[in-house]
Coordinates of C-alpha atoms in Angstrom, one line a residue:
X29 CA -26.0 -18.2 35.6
X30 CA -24.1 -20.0 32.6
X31 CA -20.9 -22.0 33.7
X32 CA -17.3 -20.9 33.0
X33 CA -17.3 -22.7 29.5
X34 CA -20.9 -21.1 28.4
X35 CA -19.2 -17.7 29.4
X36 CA -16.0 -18.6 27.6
X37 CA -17.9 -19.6 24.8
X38 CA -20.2 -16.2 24.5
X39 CA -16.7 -14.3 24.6
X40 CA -15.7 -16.0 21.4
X41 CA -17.8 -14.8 18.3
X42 CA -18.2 -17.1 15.0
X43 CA -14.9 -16.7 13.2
X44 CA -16.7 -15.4 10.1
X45 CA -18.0 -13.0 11.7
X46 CA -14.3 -11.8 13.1
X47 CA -13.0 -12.7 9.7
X48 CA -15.4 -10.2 7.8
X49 CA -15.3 -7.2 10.4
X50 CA -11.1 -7.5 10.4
X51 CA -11.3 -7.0 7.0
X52 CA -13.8 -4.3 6.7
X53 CA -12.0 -2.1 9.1
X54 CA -8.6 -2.8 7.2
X55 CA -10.4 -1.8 4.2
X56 CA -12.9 0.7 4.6
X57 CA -15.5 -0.6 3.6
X58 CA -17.9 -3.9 3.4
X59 CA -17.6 -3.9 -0.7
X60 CA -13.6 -4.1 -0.6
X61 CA -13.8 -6.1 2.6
X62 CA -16.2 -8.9 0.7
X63 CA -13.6 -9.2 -2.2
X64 CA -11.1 -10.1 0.2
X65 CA -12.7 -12.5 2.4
X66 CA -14.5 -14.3 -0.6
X67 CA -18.2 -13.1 0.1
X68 CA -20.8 -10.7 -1.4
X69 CA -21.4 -7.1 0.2
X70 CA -24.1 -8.1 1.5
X71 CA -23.1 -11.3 3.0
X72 CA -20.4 -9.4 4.7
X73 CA -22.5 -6.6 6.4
X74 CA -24.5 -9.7 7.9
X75 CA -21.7 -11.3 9.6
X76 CA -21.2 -7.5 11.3
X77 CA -24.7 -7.3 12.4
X78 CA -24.0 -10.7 14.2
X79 CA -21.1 -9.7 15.6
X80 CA -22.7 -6.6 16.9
X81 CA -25.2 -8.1 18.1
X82 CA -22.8 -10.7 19.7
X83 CA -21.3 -8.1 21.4
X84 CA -24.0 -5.5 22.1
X85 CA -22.7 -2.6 20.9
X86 CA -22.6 -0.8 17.5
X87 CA -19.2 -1.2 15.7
X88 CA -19.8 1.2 12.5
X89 CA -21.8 4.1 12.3
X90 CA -24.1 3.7 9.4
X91 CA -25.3 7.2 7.2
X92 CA -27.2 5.9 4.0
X93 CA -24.8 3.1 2.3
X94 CA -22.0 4.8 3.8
X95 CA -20.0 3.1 6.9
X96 CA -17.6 4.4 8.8
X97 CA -15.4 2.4 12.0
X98 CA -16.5 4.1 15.4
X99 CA -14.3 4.6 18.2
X100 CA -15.7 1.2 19.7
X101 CA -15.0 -0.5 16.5
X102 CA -11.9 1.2 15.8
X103 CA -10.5 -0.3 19.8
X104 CA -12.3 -3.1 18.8
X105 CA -10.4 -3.8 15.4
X106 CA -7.1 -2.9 17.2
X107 CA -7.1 -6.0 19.5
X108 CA -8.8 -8.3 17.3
X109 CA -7.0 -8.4 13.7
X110 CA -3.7 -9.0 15.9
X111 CA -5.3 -12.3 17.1
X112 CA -6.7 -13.3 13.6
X113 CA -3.3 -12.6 12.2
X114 CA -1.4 -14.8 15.2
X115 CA -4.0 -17.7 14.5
X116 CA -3.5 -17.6 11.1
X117 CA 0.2 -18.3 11.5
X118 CA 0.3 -20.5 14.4
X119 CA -2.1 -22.7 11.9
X120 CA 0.4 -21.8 8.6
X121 CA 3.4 -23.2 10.9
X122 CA 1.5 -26.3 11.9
X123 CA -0.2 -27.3 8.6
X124 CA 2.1 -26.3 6.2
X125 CA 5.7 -26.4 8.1
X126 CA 6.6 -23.3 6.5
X127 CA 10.6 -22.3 8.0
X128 CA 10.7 -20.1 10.4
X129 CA 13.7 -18.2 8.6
X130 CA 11.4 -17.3 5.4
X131 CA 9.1 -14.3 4.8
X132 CA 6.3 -13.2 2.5
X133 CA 6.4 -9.7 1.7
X134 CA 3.7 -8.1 -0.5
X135 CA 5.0 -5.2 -2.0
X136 CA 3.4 -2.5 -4.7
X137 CA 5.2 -4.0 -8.1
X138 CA 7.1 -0.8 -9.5
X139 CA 8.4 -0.4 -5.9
X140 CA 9.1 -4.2 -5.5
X141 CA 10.7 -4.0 -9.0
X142 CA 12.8 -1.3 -8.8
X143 CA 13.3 -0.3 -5.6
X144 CA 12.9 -3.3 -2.6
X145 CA 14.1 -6.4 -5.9
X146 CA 17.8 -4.7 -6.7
X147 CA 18.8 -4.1 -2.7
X148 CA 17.7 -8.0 -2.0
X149 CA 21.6 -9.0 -2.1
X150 CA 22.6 -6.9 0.7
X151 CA 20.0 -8.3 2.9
X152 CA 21.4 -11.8 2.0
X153 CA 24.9 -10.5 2.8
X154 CA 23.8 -9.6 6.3
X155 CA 21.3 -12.4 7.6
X156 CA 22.1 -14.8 4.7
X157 CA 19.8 -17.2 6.6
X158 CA 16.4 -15.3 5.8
X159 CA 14.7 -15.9 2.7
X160 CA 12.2 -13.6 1.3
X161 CA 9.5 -14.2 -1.1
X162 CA 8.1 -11.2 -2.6
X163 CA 4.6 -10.9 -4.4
X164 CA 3.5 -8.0 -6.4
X165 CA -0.2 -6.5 -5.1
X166 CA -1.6 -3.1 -6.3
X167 CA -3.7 -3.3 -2.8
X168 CA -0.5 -5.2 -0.6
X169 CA -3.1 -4.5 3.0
X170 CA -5.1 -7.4 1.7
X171 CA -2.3 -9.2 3.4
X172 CA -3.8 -10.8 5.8
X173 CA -6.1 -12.8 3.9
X174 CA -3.4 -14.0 2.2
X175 CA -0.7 -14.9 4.7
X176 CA 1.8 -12.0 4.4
X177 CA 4.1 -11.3 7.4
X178 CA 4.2 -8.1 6.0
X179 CA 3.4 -5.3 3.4
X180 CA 4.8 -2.0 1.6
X181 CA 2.1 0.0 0.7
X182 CA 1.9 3.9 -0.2
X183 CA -0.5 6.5 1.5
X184 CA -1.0 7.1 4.9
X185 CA -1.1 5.8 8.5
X186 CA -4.1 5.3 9.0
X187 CA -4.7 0.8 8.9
X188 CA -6.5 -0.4 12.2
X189 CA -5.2 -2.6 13.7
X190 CA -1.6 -2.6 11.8
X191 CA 1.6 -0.9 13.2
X192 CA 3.7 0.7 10.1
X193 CA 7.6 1.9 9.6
X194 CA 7.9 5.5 7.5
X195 CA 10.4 4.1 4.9
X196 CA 10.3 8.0 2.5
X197 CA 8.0 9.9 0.7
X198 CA 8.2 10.2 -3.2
X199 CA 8.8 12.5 -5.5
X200 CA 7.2 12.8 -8.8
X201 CA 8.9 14.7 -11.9
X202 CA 7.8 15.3 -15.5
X203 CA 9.6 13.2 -17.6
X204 CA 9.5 12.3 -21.5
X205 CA 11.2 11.3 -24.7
X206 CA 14.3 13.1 -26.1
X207 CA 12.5 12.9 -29.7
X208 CA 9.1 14.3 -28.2
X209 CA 10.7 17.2 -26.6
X210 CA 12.4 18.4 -29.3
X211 CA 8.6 18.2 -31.0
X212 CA 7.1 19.3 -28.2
X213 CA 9.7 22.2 -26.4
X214 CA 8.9 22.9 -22.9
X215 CA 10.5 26.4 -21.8
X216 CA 7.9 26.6 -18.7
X217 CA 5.6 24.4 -17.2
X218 CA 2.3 26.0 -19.0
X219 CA 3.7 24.9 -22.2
X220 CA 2.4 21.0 -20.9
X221 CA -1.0 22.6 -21.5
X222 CA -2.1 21.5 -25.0
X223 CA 1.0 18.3 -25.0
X224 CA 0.0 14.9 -25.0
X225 CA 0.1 14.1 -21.3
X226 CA 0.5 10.4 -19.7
X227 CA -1.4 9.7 -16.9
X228 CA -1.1 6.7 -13.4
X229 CA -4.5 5.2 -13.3
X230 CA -4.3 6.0 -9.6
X231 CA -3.3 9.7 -9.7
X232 CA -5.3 11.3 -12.2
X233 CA -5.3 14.4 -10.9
X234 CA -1.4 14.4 -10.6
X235 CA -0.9 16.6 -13.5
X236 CA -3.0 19.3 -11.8
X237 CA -1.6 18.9 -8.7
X238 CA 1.9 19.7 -10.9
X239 CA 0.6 22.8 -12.3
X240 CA -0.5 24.3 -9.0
X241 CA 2.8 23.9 -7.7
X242 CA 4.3 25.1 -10.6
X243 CA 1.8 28.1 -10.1
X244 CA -0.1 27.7 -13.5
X245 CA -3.8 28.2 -13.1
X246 CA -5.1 26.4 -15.6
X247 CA -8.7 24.5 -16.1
X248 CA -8.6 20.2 -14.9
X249 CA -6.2 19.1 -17.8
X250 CA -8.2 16.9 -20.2
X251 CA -8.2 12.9 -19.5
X252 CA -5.6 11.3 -21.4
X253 CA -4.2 7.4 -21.5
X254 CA -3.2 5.9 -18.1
X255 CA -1.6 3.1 -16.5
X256 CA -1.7 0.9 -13.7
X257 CA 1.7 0.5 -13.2
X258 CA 4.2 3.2 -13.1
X259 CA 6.9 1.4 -14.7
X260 CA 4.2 0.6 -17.8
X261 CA 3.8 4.5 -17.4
X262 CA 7.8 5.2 -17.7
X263 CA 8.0 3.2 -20.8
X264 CA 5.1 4.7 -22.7
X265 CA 6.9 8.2 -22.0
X266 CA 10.2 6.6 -23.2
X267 CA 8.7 5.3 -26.7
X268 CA 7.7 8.9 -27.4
X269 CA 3.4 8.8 -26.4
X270 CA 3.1 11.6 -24.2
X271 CA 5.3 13.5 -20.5
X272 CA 4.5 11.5 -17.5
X273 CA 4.7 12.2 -13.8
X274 CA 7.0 9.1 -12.1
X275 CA 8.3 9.2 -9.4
X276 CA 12.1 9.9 -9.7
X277 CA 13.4 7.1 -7.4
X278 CA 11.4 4.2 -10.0
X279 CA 13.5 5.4 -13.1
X280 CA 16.8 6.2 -12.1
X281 CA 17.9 3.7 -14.8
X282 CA 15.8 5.4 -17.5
X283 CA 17.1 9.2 -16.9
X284 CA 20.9 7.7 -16.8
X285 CA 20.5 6.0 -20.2
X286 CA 19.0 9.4 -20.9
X287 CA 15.8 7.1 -22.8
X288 CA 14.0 9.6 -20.5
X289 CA 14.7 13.2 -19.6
X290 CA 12.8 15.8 -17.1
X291 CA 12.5 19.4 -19.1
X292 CA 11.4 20.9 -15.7
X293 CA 12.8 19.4 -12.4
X294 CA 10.0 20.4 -10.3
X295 CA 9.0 17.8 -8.1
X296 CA 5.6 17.1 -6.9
X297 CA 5.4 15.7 -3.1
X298 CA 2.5 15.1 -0.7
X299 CA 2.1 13.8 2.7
X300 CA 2.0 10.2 1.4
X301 CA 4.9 8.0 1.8
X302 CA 6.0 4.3 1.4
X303 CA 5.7 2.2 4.8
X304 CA 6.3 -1.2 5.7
X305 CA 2.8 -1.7 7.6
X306 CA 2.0 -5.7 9.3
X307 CA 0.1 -6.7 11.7
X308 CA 0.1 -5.5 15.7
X309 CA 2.1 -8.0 18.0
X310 CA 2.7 -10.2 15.0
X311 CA 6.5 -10.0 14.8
X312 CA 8.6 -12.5 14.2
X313 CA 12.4 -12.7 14.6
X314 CA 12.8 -13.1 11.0
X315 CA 10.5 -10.1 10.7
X316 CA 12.2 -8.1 13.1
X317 CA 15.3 -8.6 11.4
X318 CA 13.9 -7.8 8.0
X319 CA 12.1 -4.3 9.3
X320 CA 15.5 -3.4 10.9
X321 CA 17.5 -3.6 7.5
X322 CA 14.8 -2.2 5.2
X323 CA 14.0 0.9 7.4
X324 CA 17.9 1.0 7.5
X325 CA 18.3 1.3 3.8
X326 CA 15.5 3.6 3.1
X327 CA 17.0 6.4 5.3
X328 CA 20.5 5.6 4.3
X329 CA 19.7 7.8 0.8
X330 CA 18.4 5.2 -1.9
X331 CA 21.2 4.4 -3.7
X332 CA 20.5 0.5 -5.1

Protein backbone atom coordinates (compact mmCIF):
# COMPACT_ATOMS: atom_id res chain seq x y z
CA UNK A 1 0.00 0.00 0.00
CA UNK A 2 1.82 3.38 -1.02
CA UNK A 3 2.39 5.98 1.91
CA UNK A 4 0.43 9.20 2.23
CA UNK A 5 3.04 11.12 0.05
CA UNK A 6 2.93 8.35 -2.94
CA UNK A 7 -0.97 8.77 -2.72
CA UNK A 8 -0.69 12.54 -2.54
CA UNK A 9 1.55 12.46 -5.30
CA UNK A 10 -0.76 9.97 -7.72
CA UNK A 11 -3.64 12.69 -7.03
CA UNK A 12 -1.52 15.32 -8.62
CA UNK A 13 -1.18 14.83 -12.52
CA UNK A 14 1.90 16.40 -14.58
CA UNK A 15 0.98 20.07 -14.89
CA UNK A 16 1.07 19.81 -18.74
CA UNK A 17 -1.07 17.54 -18.80
CA UNK A 18 -3.73 19.87 -16.59
CA UNK A 19 -2.42 22.77 -18.56
CA UNK A 20 -3.47 21.15 -22.07
CA UNK A 21 -6.88 19.54 -20.98
CA UNK A 22 -7.93 23.27 -19.24
CA UNK A 23 -7.48 24.61 -22.32
CA UNK A 24 -9.06 22.17 -24.55
CA UNK A 25 -12.25 22.20 -22.63
CA UNK A 26 -12.14 26.18 -22.61
CA UNK A 27 -11.81 25.95 -26.20
CA UNK A 28 -13.41 23.19 -27.76
CA UNK A 29 -11.14 21.63 -29.16
CA UNK A 30 -7.30 20.11 -29.11
CA UNK A 31 -6.39 22.38 -32.38
CA UNK A 32 -7.40 25.81 -30.73
CA UNK A 33 -6.36 24.37 -27.31
CA UNK A 34 -2.50 23.72 -28.87
CA UNK A 35 -2.32 27.38 -30.09
CA UNK A 36 -2.95 28.58 -26.79
CA UNK A 37 -0.77 26.47 -24.74
CA UNK A 38 2.19 26.65 -27.23
CA UNK A 39 2.05 22.95 -28.55
CA UNK A 40 1.05 21.02 -31.75
CA UNK A 41 -2.52 19.16 -31.97
CA UNK A 42 -1.06 16.40 -31.62
CA UNK A 43 1.17 17.06 -28.78
CA UNK A 44 -1.88 18.24 -26.92
CA UNK A 45 -4.16 15.15 -27.40
CA UNK A 46 -1.11 13.26 -25.81
CA UNK A 47 -0.97 15.07 -22.65
CA UNK A 48 -5.02 14.17 -22.46
CA UNK A 49 -4.40 10.58 -22.98
CA UNK A 50 -2.03 10.83 -19.93
CA UNK A 51 -4.18 12.50 -17.99
CA UNK A 52 -6.86 10.03 -18.66
CA UNK A 53 -5.02 7.51 -18.13
CA UNK A 54 -3.80 9.18 -14.86
CA UNK A 55 -7.07 9.27 -13.77
CA UNK A 56 -8.76 6.24 -15.19
CA UNK A 57 -11.57 7.48 -16.76
CA UNK A 58 -12.33 8.87 -20.31
CA UNK A 59 -12.53 12.73 -20.23
CA UNK A 60 -13.75 13.33 -24.10
CA UNK A 61 -15.71 11.28 -26.18
CA UNK A 62 -13.86 10.75 -29.36
CA UNK A 63 -16.17 10.20 -32.94
CA UNK A 64 -13.54 10.32 -35.87
CA UNK A 65 -11.27 13.63 -35.32
CA UNK A 66 -14.13 15.00 -33.61
CA UNK A 67 -13.97 15.53 -29.56
CA UNK A 68 -16.40 16.53 -27.48
CA UNK A 69 -16.11 17.20 -23.19
CA UNK A 70 -18.11 14.40 -21.45
CA UNK A 71 -20.01 14.91 -18.36
CA UNK A 72 -16.86 13.49 -16.40
CA UNK A 73 -14.64 15.91 -18.23
CA UNK A 74 -17.00 18.61 -18.14
CA UNK A 75 -17.07 18.18 -13.76
CA UNK A 76 -13.77 17.57 -14.26
CA UNK A 77 -12.79 20.93 -16.03
CA UNK A 78 -15.09 22.75 -13.64
CA UNK A 79 -12.90 22.15 -10.55
CA UNK A 80 -9.70 22.02 -12.18
CA UNK A 81 -9.25 25.40 -14.45
CA UNK A 82 -10.22 27.26 -11.06
CA UNK A 83 -7.08 25.80 -9.47
CA UNK A 84 -4.78 26.42 -12.63
CA UNK A 85 -6.10 29.96 -12.68
CA UNK A 86 -5.43 30.51 -8.59
CA UNK A 87 -1.84 29.07 -9.12
CA UNK A 88 -1.20 31.10 -11.83
CA UNK A 89 -1.77 34.23 -9.80
CA UNK A 90 -0.55 33.25 -6.51
CA UNK A 91 2.86 32.72 -8.68
CA UNK A 92 2.13 36.26 -10.83
CA UNK A 93 1.84 38.03 -7.15
CA UNK A 94 5.00 36.37 -5.97
CA UNK A 95 7.27 36.68 -9.05
CA UNK A 96 6.28 39.58 -10.53
CA UNK A 97 4.79 41.90 -7.48
CA UNK A 98 2.08 42.92 -9.55
CA UNK A 99 -0.44 45.50 -7.17
CA UNK A 100 -3.13 44.05 -5.91
CA UNK A 101 -5.29 47.20 -6.87
CA UNK A 102 -4.56 46.62 -10.82
CA UNK A 103 -6.50 44.48 -13.31
CA UNK A 104 -6.07 42.94 -16.79
CA UNK A 105 -9.04 42.91 -18.75
CA UNK A 106 -9.12 41.35 -22.26
CA UNK A 107 -11.77 42.72 -24.11
CA UNK A 108 -13.06 42.21 -27.96
CA UNK A 109 -11.34 45.62 -29.54
CA UNK A 110 -14.54 47.45 -31.23
CA UNK A 111 -16.19 46.81 -27.75
CA UNK A 112 -13.05 47.75 -25.73
CA UNK A 113 -12.81 50.82 -28.10
CA UNK A 114 -16.03 52.15 -28.13
CA UNK A 115 -17.91 50.92 -25.63
CA UNK A 116 -15.80 49.56 -22.09
CA UNK A 117 -12.45 52.65 -23.31
CA UNK A 118 -15.04 55.96 -23.09
CA UNK A 119 -16.86 54.88 -19.59
CA UNK A 120 -13.19 54.16 -17.97
CA UNK A 121 -13.42 57.74 -16.12
CA UNK A 122 -16.38 56.88 -14.20
CA UNK A 123 -14.82 53.86 -12.90
CA UNK A 124 -11.83 56.02 -11.75
CA UNK A 125 -14.35 58.49 -10.16
CA UNK A 126 -15.72 55.72 -8.05
CA UNK A 127 -12.64 53.37 -6.92
CA UNK A 128 -10.02 55.79 -8.09
CA UNK A 129 -7.54 53.31 -6.54
CA UNK A 130 -8.05 50.50 -9.26
CA UNK A 131 -6.16 50.52 -12.28
CA UNK A 132 -7.18 48.73 -15.30
CA UNK A 133 -5.20 47.62 -18.20
CA UNK A 134 -7.09 46.67 -21.05
CA UNK A 135 -5.84 44.41 -24.10
CA UNK A 136 -7.66 43.98 -27.34
CA UNK A 137 -8.26 39.94 -28.21
CA UNK A 138 -10.57 38.74 -31.03
CA UNK A 139 -10.60 35.28 -28.87
CA UNK A 140 -10.44 37.33 -25.09
CA UNK A 141 -11.23 33.23 -23.37
CA UNK A 142 -7.60 32.59 -24.15
CA UNK A 143 -7.21 34.49 -20.97
CA UNK A 144 -5.98 32.33 -18.98
CA UNK A 145 -2.94 31.50 -20.78
CA UNK A 146 -2.17 34.88 -20.63
CA UNK A 147 -2.90 36.16 -17.09
CA UNK A 148 -6.24 38.02 -17.45
CA UNK A 149 -8.34 38.40 -14.23
CA UNK A 150 -10.93 38.70 -16.55
CA UNK A 151 -12.60 38.82 -20.14
CA UNK A 152 -15.56 40.32 -22.32
CA UNK A 153 -16.32 38.13 -24.91
CA UNK A 154 -19.63 37.73 -27.15
CA UNK A 155 -21.69 34.47 -27.59
CA UNK A 156 -22.97 32.38 -25.23
CA UNK A 157 -22.69 30.75 -21.70
CA UNK A 158 -21.45 27.96 -22.35
CA UNK A 159 -17.12 28.16 -20.97
CA UNK A 160 -16.27 25.26 -18.45
CA UNK A 161 -15.05 25.96 -15.86
CA UNK A 162 -15.68 30.03 -16.03
CA UNK A 163 -18.58 31.86 -14.28
CA UNK A 164 -19.90 34.91 -16.62
CA UNK A 165 -22.09 38.32 -15.95
CA UNK A 166 -24.89 38.99 -18.89
CA UNK A 167 -23.77 42.64 -19.63
CA UNK A 168 -26.66 43.11 -23.06
CA UNK A 169 -27.22 41.67 -26.23
CA UNK A 170 -26.59 43.64 -29.48
CA UNK A 171 -28.30 44.84 -32.06
CA UNK A 172 -27.22 45.11 -35.61
CA UNK A 173 -28.67 47.76 -38.22
CA UNK A 174 -27.93 48.40 -41.91
CA UNK A 175 -26.01 51.30 -42.17
CA UNK A 176 -24.15 53.22 -45.12
CA UNK A 177 -22.92 56.37 -46.78
CA UNK A 178 -25.19 59.39 -47.44
CA UNK A 179 -23.55 59.56 -51.04
CA UNK A 180 -24.20 55.69 -51.66
CA UNK A 181 -27.73 55.90 -50.81
CA UNK A 182 -28.60 58.45 -52.83
CA UNK A 183 -26.88 55.98 -55.67
CA UNK A 184 -28.10 53.27 -54.34
CA UNK A 185 -32.02 54.18 -52.88
CA UNK A 186 -33.31 51.67 -50.49
CA UNK A 187 -37.34 52.01 -50.21
CA UNK A 188 -37.46 48.22 -48.68
CA UNK A 189 -35.12 45.85 -47.54
CA UNK A 190 -35.13 43.58 -50.98
CA UNK A 191 -33.73 46.54 -52.67
CA UNK A 192 -30.14 45.42 -50.69
CA UNK A 193 -30.33 42.51 -53.10
CA UNK A 194 -28.14 43.40 -56.07
CA UNK A 195 -26.17 46.59 -53.73
CA UNK A 196 -22.68 46.26 -52.81
CA UNK A 197 -23.02 44.71 -49.38
CA UNK A 198 -20.15 44.88 -46.49
CA UNK A 199 -19.56 41.95 -44.62
CA UNK A 200 -17.83 41.05 -40.46
CA UNK A 201 -15.41 38.27 -41.18
CA UNK A 202 -17.20 36.60 -38.33
CA UNK A 203 -20.84 36.88 -39.30
CA UNK A 204 -21.08 36.08 -42.86
CA UNK A 205 -24.28 35.07 -42.91
CA UNK A 206 -25.53 38.24 -41.14
CA UNK A 207 -26.93 39.68 -44.13
CA UNK A 208 -29.23 36.64 -44.60
CA UNK A 209 -30.14 36.49 -41.27
CA UNK A 210 -31.33 40.38 -41.99
CA UNK A 211 -33.40 39.49 -44.78
CA UNK A 212 -35.29 36.69 -43.07
CA UNK A 213 -36.24 38.98 -40.55
CA UNK A 214 -37.11 41.45 -42.79
CA UNK A 215 -39.20 38.62 -44.45
CA UNK A 216 -37.38 38.64 -47.94
CA UNK A 217 -36.77 35.18 -49.21
CA UNK A 218 -34.14 35.56 -51.22
CA UNK A 219 -31.08 33.01 -52.37
CA UNK A 220 -27.49 33.18 -49.69
CA UNK A 221 -26.57 36.80 -50.77
CA UNK A 222 -23.25 36.53 -52.73
CA UNK A 223 -19.75 36.85 -50.70
CA UNK A 224 -18.63 40.27 -50.62
CA UNK A 225 -15.43 42.15 -48.76
CA UNK A 226 -15.24 41.63 -44.97
CA UNK A 227 -13.56 42.68 -41.96
CA UNK A 228 -12.29 41.52 -38.83
CA UNK A 229 -13.08 44.37 -36.91
CA UNK A 230 -16.38 46.07 -36.83
CA UNK A 231 -15.13 49.42 -36.44
CA UNK A 232 -12.81 48.71 -39.81
CA UNK A 233 -16.33 47.57 -41.08
CA UNK A 234 -18.14 50.99 -40.02
CA UNK A 235 -15.51 52.99 -41.79
CA UNK A 236 -15.59 51.13 -45.06
CA UNK A 237 -19.44 51.81 -45.06
CA UNK A 238 -18.71 55.47 -44.23
CA UNK A 239 -16.22 56.04 -47.22
CA UNK A 240 -18.99 54.95 -49.55
CA UNK A 241 -17.85 50.82 -50.40
CA UNK A 242 -20.81 49.09 -49.71
CA UNK A 243 -24.23 48.87 -46.49
CA UNK A 244 -22.91 47.04 -43.45
CA UNK A 245 -24.53 45.35 -40.55
CA UNK A 246 -22.90 47.03 -37.10
CA UNK A 247 -24.10 46.81 -34.30
CA UNK A 248 -25.78 50.18 -33.29
CA UNK A 249 -24.26 50.61 -29.83
CA UNK A 250 -20.30 50.62 -31.72
CA UNK A 251 -21.28 53.70 -33.99
CA UNK A 252 -23.27 55.99 -32.09
CA UNK A 253 -20.67 58.63 -32.97
CA UNK A 254 -20.78 57.81 -36.78
CA UNK A 255 -24.84 58.12 -37.12
CA UNK A 256 -24.72 61.50 -34.98
CA UNK A 257 -22.17 63.05 -37.38
CA UNK A 258 -24.54 61.57 -39.83
CA UNK A 259 -21.02 60.03 -41.81
CA UNK A 260 -23.32 57.07 -41.47
CA UNK A 261 -27.08 56.69 -41.81
CA UNK A 262 -29.53 53.43 -41.46
CA UNK A 263 -32.20 53.47 -44.55
CA UNK A 264 -34.15 50.73 -42.74
CA UNK A 265 -34.03 50.55 -38.80
CA UNK A 266 -34.66 47.00 -38.51
CA UNK A 267 -32.53 45.48 -36.16
CA UNK A 268 -31.11 42.12 -36.23
CA UNK A 269 -30.79 40.34 -32.62
CA UNK A 270 -29.92 36.76 -31.48
CA UNK A 271 -29.51 35.00 -28.35
CA UNK A 272 -25.80 36.10 -28.10
CA UNK A 273 -24.80 38.79 -25.78
CA UNK A 274 -21.71 40.47 -24.30
CA UNK A 275 -20.53 38.95 -20.76
CA UNK A 276 -17.80 39.55 -18.59
CA UNK A 277 -16.84 35.71 -18.14
CA UNK A 278 -13.33 34.77 -15.57
CA UNK A 279 -12.42 32.22 -13.91
CA UNK A 280 -14.59 30.14 -11.06
CA UNK A 281 -13.45 31.08 -7.38
CA UNK A 282 -10.92 33.40 -8.84
CA UNK A 283 -12.22 36.78 -7.64
CA UNK A 284 -10.38 39.27 -6.31
CA UNK A 285 -11.48 42.40 -4.37
CA UNK A 286 -10.34 44.51 -7.19
CA UNK A 287 -12.23 42.16 -9.38
CA UNK A 288 -15.27 42.23 -7.43
CA UNK A 289 -15.36 45.72 -7.48
CA UNK A 290 -14.73 46.11 -11.15
CA UNK A 291 -17.71 43.36 -12.03
CA UNK A 292 -20.00 45.39 -9.77
CA UNK A 293 -19.56 48.77 -11.69
CA UNK A 294 -19.39 47.29 -15.25
CA UNK A 295 -22.56 45.10 -14.84
CA UNK A 296 -23.93 48.42 -13.32
CA UNK A 297 -23.32 50.40 -16.32
CA UNK A 298 -24.38 48.06 -18.89
CA UNK A 299 -27.96 47.80 -17.52
CA UNK A 300 -28.10 51.45 -16.69
CA UNK A 301 -29.00 52.07 -20.71
CA UNK A 302 -25.50 52.62 -22.53
CA UNK A 303 -25.12 56.09 -22.62
CA UNK A 304 -21.03 56.75 -22.69
Amino acid sequence: MPDGNEGGRRLLPPMAALNSFAAAARLGGFSRAGKAVGLTQSAVSRQIALLEDWVQAPLFDRVGRRVTLNAQGRAYAAEVAPALDRIRRATARVAGGRPTNTLDIATLPSFGMRWLAPRLPRLTARHPELVVNLAARTDPLGMADERFDAAIDFGRPEWPGMAHDLLFREAAIPVCAPAWLAQNPIRAPEDFLGRPLLFQSSRRGAWDQWLRVAGVEAPPVPAGPSFEHFLMLAQAAAAGAGAALVPSFLIGPELESGSLVSPLEIPLTSDDAYYLVRAQGAESPALARFREWIVEEARGGGAP
